[in-house]
mmCIF file of N, CA and C in Angstrom:
data_model
loop_
_atom_site.group_PDB
_atom_site.id
_atom_site.type_symbol
_atom_site.label_atom_id
_atom_site.label_comp_id
_atom_site.label_asym_id
_atom_site.label_seq_id
_atom_site.Cartn_x
_atom_site.Cartn_y
_atom_site.Cartn_z
ATOM 1 N N MET Y 1 0.973 -1.168 -0.007
ATOM 2 C CA MET Y 1 -0.244 -0.019 -0.045
ATOM 3 C C MET Y 1 0.943 1.232 0.077
ATOM 4 N N LEU Y 2 1.692 1.178 0.784
ATOM 5 C CA LEU Y 2 2.682 2.571 1.085
ATOM 6 C C LEU Y 2 3.721 2.638 -0.267
ATOM 7 N N LEU Y 3 3.934 1.474 -0.924
ATOM 8 C CA LEU Y 3 4.723 1.657 -2.200
ATOM 9 C C LEU Y 3 3.965 2.012 -3.526
ATOM 10 N N ARG Y 4 2.672 1.581 -3.544
ATOM 11 C CA ARG Y 4 1.728 1.899 -4.242
ATOM 12 C C ARG Y 4 1.294 3.692 -4.165
ATOM 13 N N HIS Y 5 1.347 4.128 -3.305
ATOM 14 C CA HIS Y 5 1.190 5.556 -2.910
ATOM 15 C C HIS Y 5 2.336 6.228 -3.276
ATOM 16 N N LEU Y 6 3.320 5.809 -2.918
ATOM 17 C CA LEU Y 6 4.772 6.600 -3.188
ATOM 18 C C LEU Y 6 4.887 6.353 -4.833
ATOM 19 N N MET Y 7 4.392 5.339 -5.405
ATOM 20 C CA MET Y 7 4.738 5.567 -7.007
ATOM 21 C C MET Y 7 3.769 6.656 -7.695
ATOM 22 N N LYS Y 8 2.527 6.375 -6.900
ATOM 23 C CA LYS Y 8 1.360 7.319 -7.427
ATOM 24 C C LYS Y 8 1.882 9.002 -7.252
ATOM 25 N N THR Y 9 2.360 8.972 -6.288
ATOM 26 C CA THR Y 9 3.006 10.508 -5.886
ATOM 27 C C THR Y 9 3.994 10.838 -6.791
ATOM 28 N N ILE Y 10 5.329 10.000 -7.009
ATOM 29 C CA ILE Y 10 6.104 10.157 -7.703
ATOM 30 C C ILE Y 10 5.607 10.565 -9.405
ATOM 31 N N VAL Y 11 4.553 9.687 -9.788
ATOM 32 C CA VAL Y 11 4.171 9.805 -11.450
ATOM 33 C C VAL Y 11 3.373 11.008 -11.173
ATOM 34 N N ILE Y 12 2.776 11.624 -10.561
ATOM 35 C CA ILE Y 12 2.119 12.601 -10.307
ATOM 36 C C ILE Y 12 3.106 13.986 -10.245
ATOM 37 N N SER Y 13 3.982 13.643 -9.297
ATOM 38 C CA SER Y 13 5.088 14.830 -9.347
ATOM 39 C C SER Y 13 5.672 15.139 -10.764
ATOM 40 N N VAL Y 14 6.287 14.222 -11.284
ATOM 41 C CA VAL Y 14 6.684 14.205 -12.588
ATOM 42 C C VAL Y 14 6.030 14.966 -13.700
ATOM 43 N N PHE Y 15 4.787 14.120 -13.478
ATOM 44 C CA PHE Y 15 3.619 15.038 -14.501
ATOM 45 C C PHE Y 15 3.513 16.370 -14.221
ATOM 46 N N ILE Y 16 3.505 17.040 -13.025
ATOM 47 C CA ILE Y 16 3.369 18.320 -12.787
ATOM 48 C C ILE Y 16 4.598 19.190 -13.228
ATOM 49 N N VAL Y 17 5.381 18.491 -13.264
ATOM 50 C CA VAL Y 17 6.714 19.571 -13.563
ATOM 51 C C VAL Y 17 6.852 19.485 -15.268
ATOM 52 N N VAL Y 18 6.614 18.381 -15.862
ATOM 53 C CA VAL Y 18 6.737 18.162 -17.189
ATOM 54 C C VAL Y 18 5.610 19.029 -17.831
ATOM 55 N N ALA Y 19 4.351 18.969 -17.199
ATOM 56 C CA ALA Y 19 3.126 19.435 -17.828
ATOM 57 C C ALA Y 19 3.223 20.940 -17.593
ATOM 58 N N THR Y 20 3.683 21.683 -16.600
ATOM 59 C CA THR Y 20 3.573 22.970 -16.458
ATOM 60 C C THR Y 20 4.998 23.460 -17.100
ATOM 61 N N LYS Y 21 5.694 22.799 -17.561
ATOM 62 C CA LYS Y 21 7.195 23.627 -17.980
ATOM 63 C C LYS Y 21 7.031 23.657 -19.582
ATOM 64 N N SER Y 22 6.167 23.349 -20.068
ATOM 65 C CA SER Y 22 5.782 23.163 -21.441
ATOM 66 C C SER Y 22 5.640 24.528 -22.186
ATOM 67 N N PRO Y 23 6.601 25.016 -22.970
ATOM 68 C CA PRO Y 23 6.604 26.345 -23.691
ATOM 69 C C PRO Y 23 5.397 26.873 -24.266
ATOM 70 N N SER Y 24 4.620 25.996 -25.006
ATOM 71 C CA SER Y 24 3.373 26.436 -25.432
ATOM 72 C C SER Y 24 2.306 26.917 -24.380
ATOM 73 N N TYR Y 25 2.403 25.872 -23.349
ATOM 74 C CA TYR Y 25 1.631 25.934 -22.218
ATOM 75 C C TYR Y 25 1.701 27.368 -21.590
ATOM 76 N N ALA Y 26 3.212 27.635 -21.347
ATOM 77 C CA ALA Y 26 3.364 28.591 -20.633
ATOM 78 C C ALA Y 26 3.084 29.788 -21.428
ATOM 79 N N GLN Y 27 3.004 29.959 -22.528
ATOM 80 C CA GLN Y 27 2.802 31.120 -23.439
ATOM 81 C C GLN Y 27 1.081 31.432 -23.478
ATOM 82 N N GLU Y 28 0.273 30.555 -23.320
ATOM 83 C CA GLU Y 28 -0.994 30.396 -23.559
ATOM 84 C C GLU Y 28 -1.800 30.778 -22.024
ATOM 85 N N HIS Y 29 -1.201 30.661 -21.204
ATOM 86 C CA HIS Y 29 -1.611 30.552 -19.853
ATOM 87 C C HIS Y 29 -0.870 31.269 -18.830
ATOM 88 N N SER Y 30 -1.354 32.595 -18.098
ATOM 89 C CA SER Y 30 -0.555 33.334 -17.091
ATOM 90 C C SER Y 30 -0.724 32.633 -15.890
ATOM 91 N N VAL Y 31 -1.764 31.718 -15.575
ATOM 92 C CA VAL Y 31 -1.865 31.096 -14.308
ATOM 93 C C VAL Y 31 -1.562 29.815 -14.542
ATOM 94 N N VAL Y 32 -0.648 28.975 -14.003
ATOM 95 C CA VAL Y 32 -0.334 27.360 -14.509
ATOM 96 C C VAL Y 32 -1.576 26.605 -14.120
ATOM 97 N N LYS Y 33 -1.999 26.049 -14.980
ATOM 98 C CA LYS Y 33 -3.063 25.265 -14.812
ATOM 99 C C LYS Y 33 -2.633 23.702 -15.164
ATOM 100 N N VAL Y 34 -3.246 22.581 -14.519
ATOM 101 C CA VAL Y 34 -2.800 21.360 -15.202
ATOM 102 C C VAL Y 34 -3.598 20.847 -16.112
ATOM 103 N N LEU Y 35 -3.399 20.355 -17.256
ATOM 104 C CA LEU Y 35 -3.950 20.007 -18.508
ATOM 105 C C LEU Y 35 -4.555 18.628 -18.438
ATOM 106 N N ILE Y 36 -5.848 18.703 -18.842
ATOM 107 C CA ILE Y 36 -6.825 17.191 -18.363
ATOM 108 C C ILE Y 36 -7.341 17.026 -19.584
ATOM 109 N N GLU Y 37 -7.155 15.752 -20.074
ATOM 110 C CA GLU Y 37 -8.237 15.167 -20.954
ATOM 111 C C GLU Y 37 -9.366 14.348 -20.596
ATOM 112 N N VAL Y 38 -10.270 14.284 -21.146
ATOM 113 C CA VAL Y 38 -11.434 13.227 -20.439
ATOM 114 C C VAL Y 38 -11.685 12.395 -21.883
ATOM 115 N N ASP Y 39 -11.288 10.871 -21.822
ATOM 116 C CA ASP Y 39 -11.502 10.174 -22.714
ATOM 117 C C ASP Y 39 -12.876 9.081 -22.409
ATOM 118 N N SER Y 40 -13.515 9.704 -22.885
ATOM 119 C CA SER Y 40 -14.965 8.899 -22.214
ATOM 120 C C SER Y 40 -15.498 7.905 -23.451
ATOM 121 N N LEU Y 41 -16.185 7.137 -23.046
ATOM 122 C CA LEU Y 41 -17.042 6.046 -24.086
ATOM 123 C C LEU Y 41 -17.962 5.679 -23.064
ATOM 124 N N SER Y 42 -19.531 6.084 -23.556
ATOM 125 C CA SER Y 42 -20.542 5.606 -22.691
ATOM 126 C C SER Y 42 -21.792 5.069 -23.691
ATOM 127 N N ASP Y 43 -22.157 4.063 -23.166
ATOM 128 C CA ASP Y 43 -23.361 3.448 -23.874
ATOM 129 C C ASP Y 43 -24.693 3.761 -23.321
ATOM 130 N N ASP Y 44 -24.723 4.948 -22.247
ATOM 131 C CA ASP Y 44 -25.917 4.926 -21.887
ATOM 132 C C ASP Y 44 -25.890 6.827 -21.679
ATOM 133 N N SER Y 45 -27.171 6.982 -21.608
ATOM 134 C CA SER Y 45 -27.618 8.493 -21.649
ATOM 135 C C SER Y 45 -27.189 9.174 -20.233
ATOM 136 N N VAL Y 46 -27.160 8.300 -19.116
ATOM 137 C CA VAL Y 46 -26.393 9.000 -17.835
ATOM 138 C C VAL Y 46 -25.024 9.228 -17.791
ATOM 139 N N GLY Y 47 -24.676 8.126 -18.552
ATOM 140 C CA GLY Y 47 -23.044 7.948 -18.521
ATOM 141 C C GLY Y 47 -22.494 9.254 -19.502
ATOM 142 N N GLU Y 48 -23.175 9.553 -20.384
ATOM 143 C CA GLU Y 48 -22.941 10.750 -21.270
ATOM 144 C C GLU Y 48 -22.981 12.079 -20.380
ATOM 145 N N ARG Y 49 -23.890 11.914 -19.755
ATOM 146 C CA ARG Y 49 -24.213 13.299 -18.954
ATOM 147 C C ARG Y 49 -23.013 13.358 -17.661
ATOM 148 N N LEU Y 50 -22.636 12.145 -17.317
ATOM 149 C CA LEU Y 50 -21.486 12.164 -16.356
ATOM 150 C C LEU Y 50 -20.210 12.837 -17.261
ATOM 151 N N ALA Y 51 -19.982 12.363 -18.084
ATOM 152 C CA ALA Y 51 -18.659 12.813 -18.930
ATOM 153 C C ALA Y 51 -18.909 14.127 -19.130
ATOM 154 N N PHE Y 52 -20.242 14.681 -19.438
ATOM 155 C CA PHE Y 52 -20.356 15.930 -19.976
ATOM 156 C C PHE Y 52 -19.993 16.918 -18.624
ATOM 157 N N GLN Y 53 -20.640 16.462 -17.270
ATOM 158 C CA GLN Y 53 -20.253 17.213 -16.004
ATOM 159 C C GLN Y 53 -19.193 17.194 -15.715
ATOM 160 N N LEU Y 54 -18.138 16.368 -16.123
ATOM 161 C CA LEU Y 54 -16.910 16.188 -15.708
ATOM 162 C C LEU Y 54 -15.986 17.254 -16.521
ATOM 163 N N ARG Y 55 -16.176 17.194 -17.744
ATOM 164 C CA ARG Y 55 -15.627 18.019 -18.772
ATOM 165 C C ARG Y 55 -16.122 19.619 -18.138
ATOM 166 N N GLU Y 56 -17.240 19.766 -17.884
ATOM 167 C CA GLU Y 56 -17.642 21.324 -17.399
ATOM 168 C C GLU Y 56 -17.177 21.642 -16.264
ATOM 169 N N ARG Y 57 -16.862 20.911 -15.305
ATOM 170 C CA ARG Y 57 -16.222 20.869 -13.973
ATOM 171 C C ARG Y 57 -14.779 21.414 -14.307
ATOM 172 N N ILE Y 58 -14.131 20.660 -15.018
ATOM 173 C CA ILE Y 58 -12.448 21.147 -15.513
ATOM 174 C C ILE Y 58 -12.727 22.384 -16.148
ATOM 175 N N ARG Y 59 -13.719 22.524 -17.070
ATOM 176 C CA ARG Y 59 -13.545 24.032 -17.661
ATOM 177 C C ARG Y 59 -13.707 25.149 -16.731
ATOM 178 N N GLN Y 60 -14.682 24.959 -15.580
ATOM 179 C CA GLN Y 60 -14.801 25.803 -14.745
ATOM 180 C C GLN Y 60 -13.791 26.142 -13.646
ATOM 181 N N SER Y 61 -12.830 24.860 -13.625
ATOM 182 C CA SER Y 61 -11.792 24.946 -12.625
ATOM 183 C C SER Y 61 -10.685 26.128 -12.908
ATOM 184 N N THR Y 62 -10.393 26.804 -11.828
ATOM 185 C CA THR Y 62 -9.234 27.720 -11.901
ATOM 186 C C THR Y 62 -7.708 26.861 -11.691
ATOM 187 N N GLY Y 63 -7.825 25.469 -11.523
ATOM 188 C CA GLY Y 63 -6.510 24.982 -11.357
ATOM 189 C C GLY Y 63 -6.374 23.908 -12.599
ATOM 190 N N TYR Y 64 -7.390 23.599 -13.403
ATOM 191 C CA TYR Y 64 -7.327 22.628 -14.506
ATOM 192 C C TYR Y 64 -7.775 23.177 -15.807
ATOM 193 N N SER Y 65 -7.142 22.820 -16.790
ATOM 194 C CA SER Y 65 -7.485 23.111 -18.167
ATOM 195 C C SER Y 65 -7.860 21.894 -19.082
ATOM 196 N N LEU Y 66 -8.936 21.911 -19.924
ATOM 197 C CA LEU Y 66 -9.547 21.034 -20.705
ATOM 198 C C LEU Y 66 -8.646 20.840 -22.022
ATOM 199 N N THR Y 67 -7.983 19.732 -22.243
ATOM 200 C CA THR Y 67 -7.214 19.869 -23.230
ATOM 201 C C THR Y 67 -7.191 18.304 -24.106
ATOM 202 N N SER Y 68 -6.620 18.594 -25.444
ATOM 203 C CA SER Y 68 -6.573 17.032 -26.181
ATOM 204 C C SER Y 68 -5.224 17.180 -26.754
ATOM 205 N N ALA Y 69 -4.388 18.463 -26.379
ATOM 206 C CA ALA Y 69 -3.234 18.896 -26.947
ATOM 207 C C ALA Y 69 -2.058 17.608 -26.831
ATOM 208 N N ASN Y 70 -1.031 17.578 -27.892
ATOM 209 C CA ASN Y 70 0.047 16.745 -27.990
ATOM 210 C C ASN Y 70 1.145 17.299 -26.832
ATOM 211 N N GLU Y 71 0.854 17.497 -25.772
ATOM 212 C CA GLU Y 71 1.480 18.107 -24.887
ATOM 213 C C GLU Y 71 1.507 17.117 -23.754
ATOM 214 N N PRO Y 72 2.544 16.999 -22.635
ATOM 215 C CA PRO Y 72 1.956 16.051 -21.730
ATOM 216 C C PRO Y 72 0.714 16.798 -20.829
ATOM 217 N N HIS Y 73 0.115 15.834 -20.370
ATOM 218 C CA HIS Y 73 -1.241 16.155 -19.728
ATOM 219 C C HIS Y 73 -1.778 14.773 -18.976
ATOM 220 N N MET Y 74 -2.765 15.122 -17.829
ATOM 221 C CA MET Y 74 -3.533 14.133 -17.229
ATOM 222 C C MET Y 74 -4.788 13.394 -18.186
ATOM 223 N N VAL Y 75 -4.839 12.089 -18.294
ATOM 224 C CA VAL Y 75 -6.047 11.770 -18.943
ATOM 225 C C VAL Y 75 -6.922 10.979 -18.180
ATOM 226 N N LEU Y 76 -8.144 11.621 -17.782
ATOM 227 C CA LEU Y 76 -9.151 10.421 -17.087
ATOM 228 C C LEU Y 76 -9.949 9.891 -18.041
ATOM 229 N N VAL Y 77 -9.642 8.398 -18.123
ATOM 230 C CA VAL Y 77 -10.256 7.496 -18.896
ATOM 231 C C VAL Y 77 -11.711 7.225 -18.264
ATOM 232 N N LEU Y 78 -12.859 7.397 -18.935
ATOM 233 C CA LEU Y 78 -14.007 7.346 -18.222
ATOM 234 C C LEU Y 78 -14.732 6.262 -19.178
ATOM 235 N N ARG Y 79 -15.672 5.328 -18.617
ATOM 236 C CA ARG Y 79 -16.374 4.005 -19.254
ATOM 237 C C ARG Y 79 -17.467 3.933 -18.184
ATOM 238 N N THR Y 80 -18.593 4.003 -19.015
ATOM 239 C CA THR Y 80 -20.012 3.862 -18.279
ATOM 240 C C THR Y 80 -20.774 2.912 -19.009
ATOM 241 N N MET Y 81 -21.668 2.335 -18.096
ATOM 242 C CA MET Y 81 -22.641 1.578 -18.629
ATOM 243 C C MET Y 81 -23.732 1.299 -17.914
ATOM 244 N N ASP Y 82 -25.094 1.433 -18.508
ATOM 245 C CA ASP Y 82 -26.312 1.362 -18.007
ATOM 246 C C ASP Y 82 -26.327 0.259 -16.841
ATOM 247 N N ARG Y 83 -26.722 0.704 -15.453
ATOM 248 C CA ARG Y 83 -26.787 -0.142 -14.494
ATOM 249 C C ARG Y 83 -28.286 -1.435 -14.562
ATOM 250 N N ASP Y 84 -29.050 -0.891 -15.324
ATOM 251 C CA ASP Y 84 -30.245 -1.631 -15.288
ATOM 252 C C ASP Y 84 -29.999 -2.415 -16.793
ATOM 253 N N CYS Y 85 -30.247 -3.435 -17.080
ATOM 254 C CA CYS Y 85 -29.801 -4.438 -18.124
ATOM 255 C C CYS Y 85 -31.205 -4.340 -18.981
ATOM 256 N N LEU Y 86 -32.141 -3.725 -18.568
ATOM 257 C CA LEU Y 86 -33.110 -3.439 -19.430
ATOM 258 C C LEU Y 86 -33.417 -1.820 -20.008
ATOM 259 N N GLY Y 87 -32.527 -1.386 -19.738
ATOM 260 C CA GLY Y 87 -32.164 0.061 -20.335
ATOM 261 C C GLY Y 87 -32.873 1.044 -20.025
ATOM 262 N N LYS Y 88 -33.434 1.482 -18.605
ATOM 263 C CA LYS Y 88 -34.203 2.312 -18.193
ATOM 264 C C LYS Y 88 -33.287 3.979 -17.863
ATOM 265 N N ASN Y 89 -32.058 3.686 -18.180
ATOM 266 C CA ASN Y 89 -31.248 4.917 -17.993
ATOM 267 C C ASN Y 89 -31.581 5.608 -17.090
ATOM 268 N N LYS Y 90 -31.790 5.096 -15.425
ATOM 269 C CA LYS Y 90 -31.807 5.485 -14.475
ATOM 270 C C LYS Y 90 -30.579 6.231 -13.580
ATOM 271 N N SER Y 91 -29.674 5.089 -14.076
ATOM 272 C CA SER Y 91 -28.353 5.312 -13.154
ATOM 273 C C SER Y 91 -27.307 4.551 -14.131
ATOM 274 N N THR Y 92 -26.109 4.922 -13.752
ATOM 275 C CA THR Y 92 -24.900 4.311 -14.701
ATOM 276 C C THR Y 92 -23.866 3.835 -13.655
ATOM 277 N N ILE Y 93 -22.877 2.924 -14.264
ATOM 278 C CA ILE Y 93 -21.932 2.255 -13.444
ATOM 279 C C ILE Y 93 -20.886 2.698 -14.009
ATOM 280 N N TYR Y 94 -19.896 3.004 -13.721
ATOM 281 C CA TYR Y 94 -18.626 3.994 -14.125
ATOM 282 C C TYR Y 94 -17.498 3.291 -13.686
ATOM 283 N N SER Y 95 -16.287 3.364 -14.351
ATOM 284 C CA SER Y 95 -15.079 3.367 -14.114
ATOM 285 C C SER Y 95 -14.334 4.101 -14.657
ATOM 286 N N ILE Y 96 -13.181 4.919 -13.727
ATOM 287 C CA ILE Y 96 -12.372 6.006 -13.952
ATOM 288 C C ILE Y 96 -11.043 5.913 -13.716
ATOM 289 N N VAL Y 97 -9.993 5.726 -14.656
ATOM 290 C CA VAL Y 97 -8.382 5.755 -14.631
ATOM 291 C C VAL Y 97 -7.924 6.838 -15.057
ATOM 292 N N TRP Y 98 -7.120 7.133 -13.799
ATOM 293 C CA TRP Y 98 -5.984 8.580 -14.177
ATOM 294 C C TRP Y 98 -4.777 7.721 -14.612
ATOM 295 N N THR Y 99 -4.700 8.451 -15.661
ATOM 296 C CA THR Y 99 -3.407 7.974 -16.352
ATOM 297 C C THR Y 99 -2.543 9.459 -16.797
ATOM 298 N N PHE Y 100 -1.211 9.437 -16.960
ATOM 299 C CA PHE Y 100 -0.344 10.780 -17.572
ATOM 300 C C PHE Y 100 -0.004 10.313 -18.988
ATOM 301 N N LYS Y 101 -0.165 10.983 -19.737
ATOM 302 C CA LYS Y 101 0.257 10.821 -21.226
ATOM 303 C C LYS Y 101 1.403 11.606 -21.670
ATOM 304 N N LYS Y 102 2.340 11.428 -22.375
ATOM 305 C CA LYS Y 102 3.228 12.102 -22.915
ATOM 306 C C LYS Y 102 3.657 11.476 -24.475
ATOM 307 N N ASP Y 103 4.354 12.455 -25.104
ATOM 308 C CA ASP Y 103 4.361 12.080 -26.570
ATOM 309 C C ASP Y 103 3.100 11.301 -27.344
ATOM 310 N N ASN Y 104 1.948 11.648 -26.858
ATOM 311 C CA ASN Y 104 1.049 11.083 -27.652
ATOM 312 C C ASN Y 104 0.854 9.822 -27.650
ATOM 313 N N VAL Y 105 1.735 8.992 -26.716
ATOM 314 C CA VAL Y 105 1.721 7.589 -26.970
ATOM 315 C C VAL Y 105 1.732 6.991 -25.615
ATOM 316 N N ILE Y 106 2.849 7.266 -24.701
ATOM 317 C CA ILE Y 106 3.013 6.882 -23.479
ATOM 318 C C ILE Y 106 1.944 7.230 -22.473
ATOM 319 N N ARG Y 107 1.411 6.339 -21.874
ATOM 320 C CA ARG Y 107 0.437 6.440 -20.616
ATOM 321 C C ARG Y 107 1.036 5.990 -19.342
ATOM 322 N N PHE Y 108 1.185 6.433 -18.064
ATOM 323 C CA PHE Y 108 1.578 6.234 -17.185
ATOM 324 C C PHE Y 108 0.357 6.006 -16.160
ATOM 325 N N TYR Y 109 0.051 4.539 -15.504
ATOM 326 C CA TYR Y 109 -0.936 4.700 -14.758
ATOM 327 C C TYR Y 109 -0.623 5.154 -13.311
ATOM 328 N N VAL Y 110 -1.778 5.806 -12.916
ATOM 329 C CA VAL Y 110 -1.729 6.664 -11.571
ATOM 330 C C VAL Y 110 -2.900 5.893 -10.733
ATOM 331 N N ASP Y 111 -4.201 5.974 -10.920
ATOM 332 C CA ASP Y 111 -5.053 5.613 -10.082
ATOM 333 C C ASP Y 111 -6.182 5.123 -10.789
ATOM 334 N N SER Y 112 -7.054 4.486 -10.127
ATOM 335 C CA SER Y 112 -8.461 4.089 -10.601
ATOM 336 C C SER Y 112 -9.575 3.763 -9.461
ATOM 337 N N ALA Y 113 -10.797 3.758 -10.046
ATOM 338 C CA ALA Y 113 -12.211 3.694 -9.311
ATOM 339 C C ALA Y 113 -13.148 3.175 -10.128
ATOM 340 N N ILE Y 114 -14.240 2.592 -9.551
ATOM 341 C CA ILE Y 114 -15.520 2.348 -9.977
ATOM 342 C C ILE Y 114 -16.529 3.174 -9.015
ATOM 343 N N GLY Y 115 -17.486 3.027 -9.738
ATOM 344 C CA GLY Y 115 -18.616 3.935 -9.119
ATOM 345 C C GLY Y 115 -19.991 3.840 -9.664
ATOM 346 N N LEU Y 116 -21.116 4.150 -9.018
ATOM 347 C CA LEU Y 116 -22.272 4.094 -9.495
ATOM 348 C C LEU Y 116 -22.551 5.663 -9.202
ATOM 349 N N ALA Y 117 -23.854 6.112 -10.397
ATOM 350 C CA ALA Y 117 -24.249 7.545 -10.148
ATOM 351 C C ALA Y 117 -25.660 7.222 -10.811
ATOM 352 N N GLY Y 118 -26.522 7.486 -10.028
ATOM 353 C CA GLY Y 118 -27.931 7.792 -10.442
ATOM 354 C C GLY Y 118 -28.202 9.090 -11.107
ATOM 355 N N ASP Y 119 -29.408 8.871 -11.809
ATOM 356 C CA ASP Y 119 -29.672 10.228 -12.392
ATOM 357 C C ASP Y 119 -29.657 11.434 -11.744
ATOM 358 N N ASP Y 120 -30.051 11.500 -10.664
ATOM 359 C CA ASP Y 120 -30.151 12.799 -9.839
ATOM 360 C C ASP Y 120 -28.851 12.939 -9.219
ATOM 361 N N VAL Y 121 -27.922 12.214 -9.260
ATOM 362 C CA VAL Y 121 -26.568 12.522 -8.450
ATOM 363 C C VAL Y 121 -25.109 12.687 -9.530
ATOM 364 N N ILE Y 122 -25.570 13.001 -10.919
ATOM 365 C CA ILE Y 122 -24.381 13.209 -11.793
ATOM 366 C C ILE Y 122 -23.306 14.177 -11.379
ATOM 367 N N GLU Y 123 -24.031 15.509 -10.974
ATOM 368 C CA GLU Y 123 -23.170 16.382 -10.767
ATOM 369 C C GLU Y 123 -22.266 16.307 -9.467
ATOM 370 N N LYS Y 124 -22.989 15.541 -8.751
ATOM 371 C CA LYS Y 124 -22.093 15.037 -7.145
ATOM 372 C C LYS Y 124 -21.036 14.014 -7.614
ATOM 373 N N ALA Y 125 -21.201 13.074 -8.799
ATOM 374 C CA ALA Y 125 -20.210 12.174 -8.990
ATOM 375 C C ALA Y 125 -19.178 12.900 -9.760
ATOM 376 N N ALA Y 126 -19.512 13.878 -10.586
ATOM 377 C CA ALA Y 126 -18.314 14.439 -11.328
ATOM 378 C C ALA Y 126 -17.658 15.393 -10.441
ATOM 379 N N GLU Y 127 -18.520 16.007 -9.301
ATOM 380 C CA GLU Y 127 -17.707 16.745 -8.326
ATOM 381 C C GLU Y 127 -16.647 15.751 -7.426
ATOM 382 N N GLY Y 128 -16.852 14.712 -7.378
ATOM 383 C CA GLY Y 128 -16.153 13.560 -6.514
ATOM 384 C C GLY Y 128 -14.857 13.160 -7.475
ATOM 385 N N ILE Y 129 -15.113 13.071 -8.418
ATOM 386 C CA ILE Y 129 -13.937 12.333 -9.177
ATOM 387 C C ILE Y 129 -13.135 13.735 -9.477
ATOM 388 N N ILE Y 130 -13.686 14.767 -9.621
ATOM 389 C CA ILE Y 130 -12.347 16.163 -9.539
ATOM 390 C C ILE Y 130 -11.894 16.340 -8.383
ATOM 391 N N ALA Y 131 -12.670 16.343 -7.096
ATOM 392 C CA ALA Y 131 -12.095 16.199 -5.673
ATOM 393 C C ALA Y 131 -10.994 15.144 -5.640
ATOM 394 N N ARG Y 132 -10.894 13.713 -6.141
ATOM 395 C CA ARG Y 132 -10.099 12.720 -6.023
ATOM 396 C C ARG Y 132 -8.892 13.203 -6.803
ATOM 397 N N THR Y 133 -8.969 14.009 -8.117
ATOM 398 C CA THR Y 133 -8.306 14.379 -8.737
ATOM 399 C C THR Y 133 -7.219 15.330 -8.288
ATOM 400 N N ASP Y 134 -7.999 16.319 -7.667
ATOM 401 C CA ASP Y 134 -7.361 17.514 -6.728
ATOM 402 C C ASP Y 134 -6.654 16.905 -5.364
ATOM 403 N N SER Y 135 -6.959 15.938 -5.006
ATOM 404 C CA SER Y 135 -6.359 15.408 -3.507
ATOM 405 C C SER Y 135 -5.176 14.725 -4.221
ATOM 406 N N MET Y 136 -5.212 13.919 -5.399
ATOM 407 C CA MET Y 136 -3.943 13.260 -6.039
ATOM 408 C C MET Y 136 -2.596 14.461 -6.265
ATOM 409 N N MET Y 137 -3.187 15.567 -7.007
ATOM 410 C CA MET Y 137 -2.424 16.710 -7.534
ATOM 411 C C MET Y 137 -1.880 17.208 -6.036
ATOM 412 N N GLU Y 138 -2.675 17.583 -5.151
ATOM 413 C CA GLU Y 138 -2.081 18.197 -3.666
ATOM 414 C C GLU Y 138 -1.230 17.381 -3.134
ATOM 415 N N SER Y 139 -1.180 16.107 -2.976
ATOM 416 C CA SER Y 139 -0.302 15.136 -2.361
ATOM 417 C C SER Y 139 1.168 15.105 -2.981
ATOM 418 N N ALA Y 140 0.943 15.235 -4.323
ATOM 419 C CA ALA Y 140 2.216 15.261 -4.985
ATOM 420 C C ALA Y 140 2.967 16.697 -5.016
ATOM 421 N N ARG Y 141 2.068 17.733 -5.039
ATOM 422 C CA ARG Y 141 2.833 19.122 -4.782
ATOM 423 C C ARG Y 141 3.430 18.874 -3.386
ATOM 424 N N LYS Y 142 2.719 18.557 -2.076
ATOM 425 C CA LYS Y 142 3.587 18.303 -1.257
ATOM 426 C C LYS Y 142 4.533 17.998 -0.961
ATOM 427 N N THR Y 143 4.447 16.675 -1.527
ATOM 428 C CA THR Y 143 5.909 15.740 -1.844
ATOM 429 C C THR Y 143 7.111 16.431 -2.595
ATOM 430 N N GLU Y 144 6.836 16.981 -3.695
ATOM 431 C CA GLU Y 144 7.614 17.866 -4.617
ATOM 432 C C GLU Y 144 8.203 19.091 -3.558
ATOM 433 N N LYS Y 145 7.464 19.669 -2.865
ATOM 434 C CA LYS Y 145 7.976 20.736 -1.909
ATOM 435 C C LYS Y 145 8.956 20.287 -0.704
ATOM 436 N N LYS Y 146 8.603 18.835 -0.230
ATOM 437 C CA LYS Y 146 9.475 18.220 0.736
ATOM 438 C C LYS Y 146 10.674 17.993 0.232
ATOM 439 N N ASN Y 147 10.656 17.584 -1.116
ATOM 440 C CA ASN Y 147 12.228 17.256 -1.764
ATOM 441 C C ASN Y 147 12.923 18.021 -2.434
ATOM 442 N N LYS Y 148 12.368 19.452 -2.252
ATOM 443 C CA LYS Y 148 13.443 20.393 -2.772
ATOM 444 C C LYS Y 148 14.222 20.788 -1.619
#
């Protein structure tokens, strides 16, 4: 468990350093924002709404910027499916994987989770995913400061 946390923190720390030092990124942004891409595949309308809400939370964030650029960035891989096999579309089961992408090919695994979100709590599920992302980034920043 400790080794997994350490590896996760190291990968995120490297990501922060590489992603925020990109010349094109620095020119476009006066405030340093972490670049995030949402790679989603949804077979259900509730899952599509979850992906939309996740992107909206990133767009509204002061610390993150939505991207699909060919520069180092975090990728949130979201997969969803209807919880009910009858296709009632009242809730979705989702998996989310946090990865780091560099050179448009290499992905480093950071973390993953699964969840269930009802039609009435999509916004809260998206907020929870962003909160977990933020927690990972904050942990990495603290580790980076300690090591300086």
